[in-house]
Coordinates of C-alpha atoms in Angstrom, one line a residue:
Chain A
M1 CA -64.3 -80.0 -23.7
I2 CA -62.2 -77.0 -22.1
A3 CA -64.8 -76.9 -19.6
R4 CA -64.3 -80.3 -18.5
L5 CA -60.4 -80.0 -18.9
R6 CA -60.6 -77.1 -16.5
K7 CA -61.9 -79.1 -13.6
Y8 CA -58.5 -81.1 -13.7
L9 CA -56.6 -78.1 -13.9
P10 CA -55.5 -76.3 -10.8
G11 CA -57.8 -73.1 -10.3
G12 CA -57.1 -69.5 -11.0
R13 CA -55.8 -69.0 -7.4
W14 CA -53.0 -71.4 -8.1
A15 CA -52.0 -69.2 -11.1
V16 CA -51.4 -66.5 -8.4
I17 CA -49.8 -68.7 -5.7
A18 CA -47.7 -70.7 -7.9
P19 CA -45.1 -68.3 -9.5
P20 CA -43.9 -66.5 -6.3
Y21 CA -44.2 -69.8 -4.3
F22 CA -42.3 -72.1 -7.1
W23 CA -39.4 -69.0 -7.3
M24 CA -38.7 -68.8 -3.7
L25 CA -38.6 -72.8 -3.2
L26 CA -36.3 -72.9 -6.2
F27 CA -33.9 -70.1 -5.4
F28 CA -34.6 -69.6 -1.6
A29 CA -35.4 -73.0 0.2
V30 CA -33.8 -75.7 -2.2
P31 CA -30.1 -73.7 -1.8
F32 CA -30.2 -74.6 1.8
L33 CA -30.6 -78.2 1.0
I34 CA -28.0 -78.3 -1.3
A35 CA -25.8 -76.6 1.3
L36 CA -26.7 -79.1 3.8
K37 CA -25.6 -82.0 1.3
I38 CA -22.3 -80.4 0.4
S39 CA -21.3 -79.5 4.0
F40 CA -21.2 -83.5 4.2
S41 CA -18.8 -84.0 1.6
S42 CA -15.1 -83.4 1.4
I43 CA -13.0 -80.9 -0.6
V44 CA -11.1 -82.1 -3.6
I45 CA -9.1 -80.1 -6.4
A46 CA -11.8 -80.2 -9.3
M47 CA -14.5 -77.9 -10.6
P48 CA -16.8 -78.1 -8.3
P49 CA -14.6 -78.6 -5.5
Y50 CA -16.4 -81.3 -3.5
T51 CA -16.6 -84.8 -3.5
P52 CA -20.4 -86.6 -4.4
L53 CA -22.1 -88.0 -1.4
T54 CA -23.2 -91.0 -3.3
E55 CA -21.2 -93.9 -5.2
W56 CA -22.0 -96.9 -6.9
V57 CA -19.7 -99.9 -5.6
G58 CA -20.8 -102.7 -7.5
D59 CA -24.4 -103.2 -7.1
T60 CA -24.8 -101.1 -3.9
L61 CA -25.2 -97.1 -3.9
Q62 CA -23.4 -96.1 -0.9
L63 CA -24.3 -92.9 0.9
K64 CA -21.5 -91.5 2.6
L65 CA -22.1 -88.5 5.2
N66 CA -18.7 -87.0 6.0
L67 CA -18.9 -85.1 9.4
K68 CA -15.3 -84.1 9.0
N69 CA -16.3 -80.6 8.6
Y70 CA -18.7 -80.3 11.3
L71 CA -16.2 -82.1 13.9
F72 CA -13.6 -79.2 12.5
L73 CA -15.6 -76.4 13.6
L74 CA -16.2 -77.9 16.8
R75 CA -12.6 -78.6 17.7
D76 CA -11.0 -75.4 15.9
P77 CA -11.4 -72.8 18.7
L78 CA -11.4 -70.3 15.8
Y79 CA -14.6 -71.3 14.8
V80 CA -16.3 -71.6 18.3
N81 CA -14.7 -68.2 19.2
A82 CA -16.1 -66.6 15.9
Y83 CA -19.8 -67.9 16.7
L84 CA -19.6 -66.6 20.4
S85 CA -17.9 -63.3 19.6
S86 CA -20.6 -62.8 16.6
L87 CA -23.3 -63.6 19.1
K88 CA -21.8 -61.3 21.1
I89 CA -21.1 -58.5 18.7
A90 CA -24.8 -58.6 17.3
L91 CA -26.5 -58.7 20.8
I92 CA -24.4 -55.7 22.2
S93 CA -25.2 -53.6 18.8
T94 CA -28.9 -54.6 18.7
L95 CA -29.0 -53.1 22.5
L96 CA -27.2 -50.0 21.4
C97 CA -29.6 -49.7 18.6
L98 CA -32.6 -50.0 21.0
L99 CA -31.2 -47.4 23.0
V100 CA -30.5 -45.1 20.2
G101 CA -33.6 -46.0 18.0
Y102 CA -36.2 -45.9 20.8
P103 CA -35.8 -42.1 21.8
I104 CA -36.0 -41.3 18.1
A105 CA -38.8 -43.6 17.0
Y106 CA -40.6 -42.0 20.5
A107 CA -40.1 -38.5 19.5
I108 CA -41.4 -39.1 15.7
A109 CA -44.5 -40.9 17.1
R110 CA -45.2 -37.8 19.2
L111 CA -44.8 -35.2 16.4
P112 CA -47.8 -33.5 14.8
A113 CA -49.2 -35.8 12.3
A114 CA -48.2 -33.8 9.3
S115 CA -44.6 -34.0 9.8
R116 CA -44.3 -37.5 11.0
N117 CA -44.1 -38.9 7.5
T118 CA -41.1 -36.5 6.6
A119 CA -39.5 -37.4 9.6
L120 CA -39.7 -40.8 8.8
M121 CA -38.5 -40.5 5.4
L122 CA -35.6 -38.5 6.8
V123 CA -34.7 -41.5 9.2
V124 CA -34.9 -43.9 5.9
L125 CA -33.2 -41.8 3.2
P126 CA -29.4 -42.7 4.3
S127 CA -30.2 -46.3 3.7
W128 CA -31.3 -45.5 -0.1
T129 CA -27.8 -44.5 -0.5
S130 CA -25.1 -47.3 -0.6
F131 CA -24.2 -49.1 2.4
L132 CA -20.7 -49.4 1.4
I133 CA -20.5 -45.8 1.2
R134 CA -22.3 -45.2 4.6
I135 CA -19.6 -47.5 6.2
Y136 CA -16.6 -45.4 4.3
A137 CA -17.8 -42.3 5.9
W138 CA -16.9 -43.7 9.0
I139 CA -13.8 -44.7 8.1
G140 CA -12.6 -41.2 7.4
I141 CA -14.1 -40.3 10.7
L142 CA -12.4 -42.6 12.9
K143 CA -9.4 -43.5 11.0
N144 CA -6.1 -42.5 13.3
N145 CA -5.3 -39.3 11.6
G146 CA -9.0 -39.3 10.9
L147 CA -11.6 -36.1 11.5
L148 CA -12.6 -37.3 15.2
N149 CA -9.0 -37.7 16.4
N150 CA -7.8 -34.3 14.4
F151 CA -10.7 -32.5 16.1
L152 CA -10.1 -34.3 19.7
I153 CA -6.5 -33.1 19.6
W154 CA -7.3 -29.5 18.3
L155 CA -9.7 -29.0 21.2
G156 CA -6.8 -30.6 23.6
V157 CA -8.8 -33.5 24.9
I158 CA -6.2 -36.0 23.9
D159 CA -2.5 -35.5 22.6
E160 CA -2.1 -38.9 20.9
P161 CA -4.7 -40.1 18.6
L162 CA -7.3 -42.7 19.7
K163 CA -7.3 -45.9 18.0
I164 CA -11.1 -46.5 17.3
L165 CA -11.0 -47.8 13.5
H166 CA -10.1 -51.7 13.5
T167 CA -11.1 -52.0 16.9
P168 CA -14.8 -53.7 18.2
V169 CA -16.1 -50.0 18.9
A170 CA -15.9 -49.2 15.4
V171 CA -17.7 -52.3 14.7
Y172 CA -20.4 -51.6 16.9
I173 CA -20.6 -47.8 15.7
G174 CA -20.6 -49.4 12.2
I175 CA -23.6 -51.8 13.0
V176 CA -25.8 -49.1 14.9
Y177 CA -25.3 -46.6 11.9
A178 CA -26.1 -48.7 9.3
Y179 CA -29.3 -50.7 10.8
L180 CA -30.5 -47.9 13.0
P181 CA -33.5 -47.4 10.1
F182 CA -34.4 -51.3 10.8
M183 CA -34.8 -50.6 14.5
I184 CA -36.9 -47.5 14.4
L185 CA -39.3 -48.3 11.6
P186 CA -41.0 -51.2 13.5
L187 CA -40.7 -49.2 17.1
Y188 CA -42.5 -46.1 15.3
T189 CA -45.1 -48.3 13.9
N190 CA -45.9 -49.8 17.1
L191 CA -45.6 -46.5 19.2
V192 CA -47.8 -44.3 16.8
K193 CA -50.7 -46.3 17.4
H194 CA -50.8 -46.0 21.3
D195 CA -53.4 -44.1 23.0
H196 CA -52.0 -40.9 24.6
R197 CA -55.1 -40.7 27.0
L198 CA -53.6 -43.8 28.8
I199 CA -50.5 -42.0 29.7
E200 CA -52.4 -38.7 30.8
A201 CA -54.5 -40.8 32.8
A202 CA -51.5 -42.4 34.5
Y203 CA -50.5 -38.6 35.2
D204 CA -53.9 -37.6 36.6
L205 CA -53.4 -40.7 39.1
G206 CA -49.9 -39.2 40.1
C207 CA -47.7 -41.1 37.9
R208 CA -44.2 -39.5 37.4
P209 CA -43.5 -39.5 33.5
W210 CA -40.7 -41.9 33.9
Q211 CA -43.0 -44.3 36.1
A212 CA -45.7 -44.0 33.3
F213 CA -43.0 -44.8 30.9
L214 CA -41.7 -47.8 32.3
R215 CA -45.3 -48.9 33.4
I216 CA -47.2 -48.2 30.2
T217 CA -45.4 -47.2 27.1
L218 CA -42.4 -49.6 27.2
P219 CA -44.9 -52.8 27.8
L220 CA -47.3 -51.8 25.0
S221 CA -44.4 -51.5 22.8
R222 CA -43.3 -54.8 23.3
A223 CA -44.0 -56.2 19.9
G224 CA -42.2 -53.4 18.1
I225 CA -39.0 -53.8 20.4
I226 CA -38.7 -57.4 19.4
A227 CA -39.5 -57.0 15.7
G228 CA -36.9 -54.2 15.7
S229 CA -34.3 -56.2 17.5
M230 CA -34.9 -59.2 15.4
L231 CA -34.3 -57.1 12.4
V232 CA -31.1 -55.9 13.7
M233 CA -29.7 -58.7 15.3
I234 CA -30.2 -61.5 12.9
P235 CA -28.6 -60.1 9.9
A236 CA -25.8 -58.8 12.5
V237 CA -24.8 -61.9 13.3
G238 CA -23.7 -63.0 9.8
E239 CA -22.3 -59.4 9.0
F240 CA -19.6 -59.4 6.6
V241 CA -18.7 -56.0 5.4
I242 CA -18.5 -54.2 8.7
P243 CA -16.1 -56.4 10.5
E244 CA -13.9 -56.5 7.3
L245 CA -13.5 -52.7 6.7
M246 CA -13.9 -51.3 10.2
G247 CA -12.9 -54.2 12.4
G248 CA -9.4 -55.3 13.1
A249 CA -7.6 -58.5 12.3
D250 CA -8.7 -59.8 15.4
T251 CA -12.5 -59.1 15.1
L252 CA -13.6 -62.5 14.5
M253 CA -17.0 -62.7 13.1
I254 CA -18.5 -65.8 11.8
G255 CA -19.6 -64.0 8.3
R256 CA -16.0 -62.9 7.7
Q257 CA -15.0 -66.5 8.4
L258 CA -17.4 -68.0 5.9
W259 CA -16.2 -65.7 3.3
V260 CA -12.4 -66.6 4.1
E261 CA -13.2 -70.4 3.6
F262 CA -14.9 -69.7 0.4
F263 CA -12.8 -67.3 -1.4
N264 CA -9.7 -67.5 0.1
N265 CA -9.5 -71.0 1.2
R266 CA -11.8 -72.6 -1.5
D267 CA -13.2 -74.7 0.8
W268 CA -16.6 -75.2 -0.3
P269 CA -17.8 -78.1 2.1
V270 CA -16.3 -76.2 5.2
A271 CA -18.1 -72.9 4.0
S272 CA -21.5 -74.9 3.8
A273 CA -20.8 -76.3 7.2
V274 CA -20.3 -72.6 8.5
A275 CA -23.5 -71.6 6.9
I276 CA -25.6 -74.5 8.4
V277 CA -24.5 -74.2 11.9
M278 CA -25.1 -70.3 11.7
L279 CA -28.5 -71.0 10.3
V280 CA -29.2 -73.7 13.0
L281 CA -28.3 -70.9 15.7
L282 CA -30.3 -68.1 14.3
I283 CA -33.7 -70.7 13.4
V284 CA -35.2 -69.6 16.8
P285 CA -34.6 -65.9 16.4
M286 CA -36.0 -66.1 12.9
M287 CA -39.3 -68.1 14.1
I288 CA -39.8 -65.2 16.4
F289 CA -39.5 -62.6 13.8
H290 CA -41.6 -64.5 11.6
H291 CA -44.2 -65.1 14.4
Y292 CA -44.6 -61.4 14.9
Q293 CA -44.1 -60.4 11.1
S294 CA -47.0 -62.5 10.2
K295 CA -49.3 -61.6 13.1
E296 CA -48.8 -58.2 11.8
L297 CA -49.6 -59.0 8.4
E298 CA -52.6 -61.6 8.9
G299 CA -53.9 -59.7 11.9
R300 CA -55.5 -57.1 9.5
L301 CA -56.9 -59.7 7.3
A302 CA -60.5 -59.4 8.4
Chain B
M1 CA -50.5 -41.4 19.6
N2 CA -52.0 -38.1 20.1
A3 CA -49.8 -35.4 18.9
T4 CA -49.1 -33.6 22.3
K5 CA -46.6 -30.6 23.1
P6 CA -43.2 -32.0 22.3
S7 CA -41.1 -31.9 25.1
W8 CA -37.4 -30.9 25.4
F9 CA -36.4 -34.5 25.5
S10 CA -38.3 -35.1 22.1
H11 CA -36.6 -32.4 20.5
S12 CA -32.8 -33.3 21.2
A13 CA -33.6 -36.8 20.5
L14 CA -34.7 -35.9 16.9
A15 CA -31.8 -33.5 16.8
L16 CA -29.0 -35.8 18.1
G17 CA -30.6 -38.6 16.0
F18 CA -30.5 -36.8 12.6
A19 CA -27.2 -35.1 13.5
F20 CA -25.9 -38.8 14.0
L21 CA -27.6 -40.1 10.9
Y22 CA -26.5 -37.0 8.5
L23 CA -23.2 -35.7 9.9
P24 CA -21.2 -38.4 8.1
M25 CA -23.0 -37.7 4.9
L26 CA -22.2 -34.3 5.1
I27 CA -18.5 -34.8 5.9
L28 CA -18.2 -37.1 3.1
I29 CA -20.0 -34.6 0.6
I30 CA -17.5 -31.6 1.9
Y31 CA -14.5 -33.6 1.2
S32 CA -15.1 -34.6 -2.2
F33 CA -14.6 -31.2 -3.3
N34 CA -11.2 -31.4 -1.5
E35 CA -8.2 -30.5 -3.6
S36 CA -5.9 -32.8 -1.5
R37 CA -5.4 -36.5 -1.9
L38 CA -5.8 -36.8 1.9
V39 CA -9.4 -37.2 2.8
T40 CA -8.9 -35.5 6.0
V41 CA -7.1 -32.4 5.3
W42 CA -8.6 -29.6 3.6
S43 CA -6.4 -27.9 1.0
G44 CA -8.8 -25.9 -0.9
F45 CA -12.0 -26.5 -3.3
S46 CA -11.6 -28.6 -6.6
L47 CA -13.7 -30.9 -8.8
K48 CA -10.9 -32.8 -10.2
W49 CA -12.2 -36.1 -8.1
Y50 CA -15.5 -36.3 -10.0
G51 CA -13.3 -35.8 -13.4
E52 CA -11.0 -38.6 -12.3
L53 CA -14.6 -40.3 -11.3
F54 CA -15.9 -40.1 -14.9
R55 CA -12.5 -41.1 -16.3
D56 CA -12.5 -44.2 -14.5
Q57 CA -13.9 -46.8 -17.1
Q58 CA -13.9 -49.6 -14.8
M59 CA -16.0 -47.7 -12.4
I60 CA -18.5 -46.7 -15.3
D61 CA -18.7 -50.2 -16.6
A62 CA -19.6 -51.7 -13.2
A63 CA -22.1 -49.1 -12.6
K64 CA -23.8 -49.8 -16.1
V65 CA -23.7 -53.4 -15.1
S66 CA -25.3 -52.6 -11.5
L67 CA -28.2 -50.1 -13.0
Q68 CA -28.9 -52.7 -15.2
I69 CA -29.4 -55.4 -12.9
A70 CA -31.1 -53.1 -10.6
F71 CA -33.8 -52.3 -13.2
M72 CA -34.7 -56.1 -14.2
T73 CA -34.6 -57.0 -10.6
A74 CA -37.0 -54.2 -9.4
C75 CA -39.3 -55.2 -12.4
A76 CA -39.6 -59.0 -11.6
S77 CA -39.7 -58.3 -7.8
V78 CA -42.9 -56.1 -8.3
V79 CA -44.7 -58.9 -10.6
L80 CA -43.6 -61.7 -8.0
G81 CA -44.6 -59.4 -4.8
T82 CA -47.8 -58.3 -6.1
M83 CA -48.6 -61.9 -6.4
A84 CA -47.2 -62.8 -3.0
A85 CA -48.7 -60.0 -1.4
M86 CA -52.2 -61.1 -3.1
V87 CA -51.7 -64.5 -1.4
M88 CA -50.8 -63.0 1.7
T89 CA -53.7 -60.6 2.2
R90 CA -56.4 -61.9 0.1
F91 CA -56.0 -65.7 0.1
R92 CA -57.6 -67.8 3.0
Q93 CA -56.1 -71.2 4.0
F94 CA -54.4 -73.2 1.2
P95 CA -52.0 -76.4 1.6
G96 CA -48.5 -75.0 2.1
K97 CA -49.6 -71.6 3.4
A98 CA -47.6 -71.5 6.5
M99 CA -44.4 -72.4 4.6
F100 CA -45.4 -69.8 1.9
S101 CA -45.4 -67.0 4.6
A102 CA -42.3 -68.5 6.0
L103 CA -40.6 -68.2 2.6
M104 CA -41.6 -64.8 2.3
T105 CA -40.2 -63.3 5.5
A106 CA -37.2 -65.3 6.2
P107 CA -35.0 -63.5 3.4
L108 CA -35.8 -60.1 5.2
V109 CA -33.4 -61.5 8.0
M110 CA -31.3 -64.1 6.4
P111 CA -27.7 -63.2 7.0
E112 CA -26.5 -62.3 3.1
V113 CA -23.6 -64.7 3.4
I114 CA -25.6 -67.5 3.7
T115 CA -28.1 -66.7 1.1
G116 CA -25.1 -66.0 -1.2
L117 CA -23.3 -69.2 -0.7
S118 CA -26.3 -71.2 -1.0
I119 CA -27.8 -70.0 -4.2
L120 CA -24.2 -70.3 -5.4
L121 CA -24.3 -73.8 -4.7
L122 CA -27.6 -74.5 -6.4
F123 CA -26.4 -72.5 -9.5
V124 CA -23.2 -74.9 -9.6
A125 CA -25.6 -78.0 -8.9
M126 CA -27.8 -77.1 -11.7
G127 CA -24.9 -76.5 -14.1
Q128 CA -23.6 -80.1 -13.2
T129 CA -27.2 -81.7 -13.6
F130 CA -29.0 -79.8 -16.4
G131 CA -26.0 -77.8 -18.0
L132 CA -27.9 -74.7 -16.9
F133 CA -25.9 -71.6 -15.7
Q134 CA -22.7 -72.6 -16.7
E135 CA -21.8 -69.1 -17.2
R136 CA -22.2 -66.9 -14.1
G137 CA -22.8 -63.5 -14.6
V138 CA -26.0 -60.7 -15.1
T139 CA -28.5 -63.5 -15.2
T140 CA -27.5 -65.3 -11.8
I141 CA -27.0 -62.0 -10.3
W142 CA -30.6 -60.8 -11.3
I143 CA -32.0 -64.3 -10.1
A144 CA -30.2 -63.8 -6.7
H145 CA -31.2 -60.3 -6.3
V146 CA -35.0 -60.9 -7.3
T147 CA -34.9 -63.9 -4.5
F148 CA -34.1 -61.5 -1.8
C149 CA -36.1 -58.2 -3.0
V150 CA -39.3 -60.0 -3.4
A151 CA -39.6 -60.5 0.2
F152 CA -39.2 -56.8 0.9
V153 CA -41.5 -56.0 -1.6
T154 CA -44.1 -58.1 -0.4
V155 CA -44.1 -56.6 2.7
V156 CA -44.5 -53.2 1.3
I157 CA -47.4 -54.1 -1.1
S158 CA -49.2 -56.2 1.4
S159 CA -49.3 -53.6 4.3
R160 CA -51.0 -51.3 1.6
M161 CA -53.1 -53.8 0.4
S162 CA -54.5 -54.8 4.2
E163 CA -55.3 -51.3 4.5
L164 CA -57.6 -50.9 1.5
D165 CA -61.2 -51.0 1.3
R166 CA -62.6 -54.3 0.5
S167 CA -65.8 -53.0 -0.4
L168 CA -64.9 -51.4 -3.5
E169 CA -63.5 -55.0 -4.7
E170 CA -66.8 -56.7 -3.5
A171 CA -69.1 -54.0 -5.5
A172 CA -67.2 -54.5 -8.5
M173 CA -67.7 -58.4 -8.0
D174 CA -71.3 -58.0 -7.2
L175 CA -71.6 -56.0 -10.4
G176 CA -70.2 -59.2 -12.3
A177 CA -66.7 -58.3 -12.9
N178 CA -64.6 -61.7 -12.4
R179 CA -61.7 -61.5 -10.2
V180 CA -59.0 -60.9 -12.8
K181 CA -61.0 -57.8 -14.1
V182 CA -61.4 -56.9 -10.4
F183 CA -57.9 -56.7 -9.9
F184 CA -57.0 -54.8 -13.0
L185 CA -59.5 -52.3 -12.6
I186 CA -60.0 -51.5 -8.9
T187 CA -57.2 -53.1 -7.0
L188 CA -54.5 -52.2 -9.1
P189 CA -54.8 -48.6 -9.4
I190 CA -55.4 -48.2 -5.6
I191 CA -52.1 -49.7 -4.7
A192 CA -50.3 -48.3 -7.7
P193 CA -48.2 -45.9 -5.3
A194 CA -47.1 -48.9 -3.2
L195 CA -46.0 -50.7 -6.5
A196 CA -43.9 -47.7 -7.2
S197 CA -42.2 -47.6 -3.5
G198 CA -41.8 -51.4 -3.6
W199 CA -40.2 -50.9 -7.2
L200 CA -37.7 -48.5 -5.9
L201 CA -37.0 -50.4 -2.7
A202 CA -35.8 -53.4 -4.8
F203 CA -33.9 -51.0 -7.4
T204 CA -31.9 -49.6 -4.6
L205 CA -31.4 -53.1 -2.7
S206 CA -30.2 -54.5 -5.8
L207 CA -28.0 -51.6 -6.5
D208 CA -26.5 -51.8 -3.1
D209 CA -26.1 -55.2 -2.7
L210 CA -22.2 -56.5 -2.5
V211 CA -22.2 -59.8 -0.5
I212 CA -24.9 -61.9 -2.7
S213 CA -23.4 -60.6 -5.8
S214 CA -20.0 -61.5 -5.2
F215 CA -20.9 -65.0 -4.7
V216 CA -22.7 -65.5 -7.7
S217 CA -21.1 -63.3 -10.2
G218 CA -18.8 -64.4 -13.1
P219 CA -15.5 -62.8 -14.6
S220 CA -17.5 -60.5 -16.7
S221 CA -19.9 -59.0 -14.5
T222 CA -18.3 -57.0 -11.6
T223 CA -21.0 -54.6 -9.9
L224 CA -20.5 -51.2 -8.8
P225 CA -20.4 -52.3 -5.3
M226 CA -17.8 -54.9 -5.8
K227 CA -15.7 -52.1 -7.6
V228 CA -16.4 -50.0 -4.6
F229 CA -15.5 -52.5 -1.9
S230 CA -12.1 -53.5 -3.5
S231 CA -10.9 -49.6 -3.8
V232 CA -12.2 -48.9 -0.3
R233 CA -10.2 -51.8 0.7
M234 CA -7.0 -50.3 -0.6
G235 CA -7.7 -47.3 1.1
V236 CA -9.7 -44.2 1.4
S237 CA -9.9 -41.9 -2.1
P238 CA -11.7 -39.2 -2.7
K239 CA -12.9 -40.5 -6.0
I240 CA -15.3 -42.3 -3.6
N241 CA -16.3 -39.4 -1.9
A242 CA -16.9 -38.2 -5.4
L243 CA -19.3 -41.0 -6.2
A244 CA -21.0 -41.0 -2.9
T245 CA -21.9 -37.3 -3.2
L246 CA -23.3 -38.1 -6.6
M247 CA -25.3 -40.7 -5.1
I248 CA -26.6 -38.8 -2.1
A249 CA -27.6 -36.2 -4.8
I250 CA -29.7 -38.6 -6.8
V251 CA -31.2 -40.2 -3.9
S252 CA -32.4 -36.8 -2.2
I253 CA -33.7 -35.6 -5.6
A254 CA -35.8 -38.5 -6.1
A255 CA -36.8 -38.8 -2.7
F256 CA -37.9 -35.0 -2.4
L257 CA -39.8 -35.4 -6.0
G258 CA -41.6 -38.6 -4.5
W259 CA -42.6 -36.5 -1.0
W260 CA -43.7 -33.5 -3.1
L261 CA -46.0 -35.4 -5.6
M262 CA -47.3 -37.2 -2.4
A263 CA -48.0 -34.1 -0.6
R264 CA -49.7 -32.5 -3.6
E265 CA -51.9 -35.5 -4.1
E266 CA -52.7 -35.4 -0.4
K267 CA -53.7 -31.7 -0.5
Q268 CA -55.8 -32.3 -3.7
R269 CA -57.4 -35.2 -2.1
Q270 CA -58.4 -33.3 1.0
R271 CA -59.7 -30.3 -1.3
D272 CA -61.8 -32.9 -3.0
M273 CA -63.3 -34.2 0.1
Q274 CA -64.1 -30.9 1.3
L275 CA -65.8 -30.2 -2.0
A276 CA -67.9 -33.2 -1.7
L277 CA -68.7 -32.3 1.8
Q278 CA -70.0 -28.9 0.7
Q279 CA -72.0 -30.4 -2.2
G280 CA -73.5 -32.8 0.1
G281 CA -74.5 -30.6 2.7

């Protein structure tokens, strides 16, 4: 009897697949659909503060898709500028991260095997302490009467304190500092696999070190560069904490704008529309990231 | 890459890199022992900010809430993450596998404001339709944290699982063990270190999260990052330096212990291997 029933029950495989699958579908995928739905409704003063999309009028079920929120985002230069400036800030910080992270990852990959893991641990260790606290540390350094300004005045390099905190420069420093490990780890994973004999062969054939780097190491590390850049760029576009604490009032970033719409203006429909547009902008970078990430995982599946 | 003679370039890259990573932390620690309220002027050694920190009942309550959520998040994420890693590395095609792997990688990069807002909207919709999650608080924060932590734990565990030598599992299977038995007797003990690092990763990610928690928390559940954020917004305070120093100390000690245990295990393994080789020869 039980054996016969078993035939109709999903196999043991599904007992392993179902719990994580169901969890992520319900709590990660479905929420985006709900955000999409609410982005088409209008704000009302009620709890929850948005109107339903469907309504019974007599015998007909009416579906009202309100495009007002999207038109608002399109027409208000604040939002267009916020999207553009988020993309710009994220791109520049990613580039800076790459410039700072690549030499470090390269140097770690060339260390003797025994010390590589220790060096990697030292790279990751700061990110196990609090993110907020790392940002807080830089506020103390970059303030007008902070350590950096005091130090430069003491050296006699400057007479007036430089205004760094609450400018875009501070945001770049914050993002590079906070996201650096995410750049270094995938770069290292890639660089450590390179066969150094290729470089030696290039040297033997008369290549200069920088030529060998540009022609061999750099192209071979493409996958690592892309993975690291995506890991930095995508979350940086939606970053809230760093522009809020280190940027100025005029540092526009879309994550900050979403926060303001949701928490200060309590306009859930517009906040949802902001999120959906951000998601649409990020979908291509996310697919690129997913492509490299799944190749990394499934490539090893024999 | 083979180890070669490290060049001056490598040395200076490492020195500058580590200086960049660690100098801000070092400054933070030094100024936590500062007498003055001004964070940038040194006026003598004092422990008074630690005293103030421990007298701040709100801060302590927030820390308790955060630790509780982080513990529950880490446990649930490791269970779900191990299952997901099994699926990613051991299961061949099944309907919806592409979707499954997309769901497991997207949270790694998804901006937190999007995740936080969307999952809150889900909780509100479920509250309206089914009467669930009417009261937001520890449970809703826990669910939201597990959702983004599972992805990270899955990466850690599946990279260990894909390196694992499959012949052990196959041998056990040939000897008549079923899949469940093989998993608990063979696979699980081998991947245990990865489970431990996945657990710790989820614990720290949850303990650190501000944005997602802010969206899904309720009136009675302020987490530590939420408390720190609101006090940093008010301005710098040496109390936060004291808190930072304690956190850095705990993390460093834990990391050192982990590093030491791993190094010891590695030495033991090499000794065993040498012994086996000598006996074999």
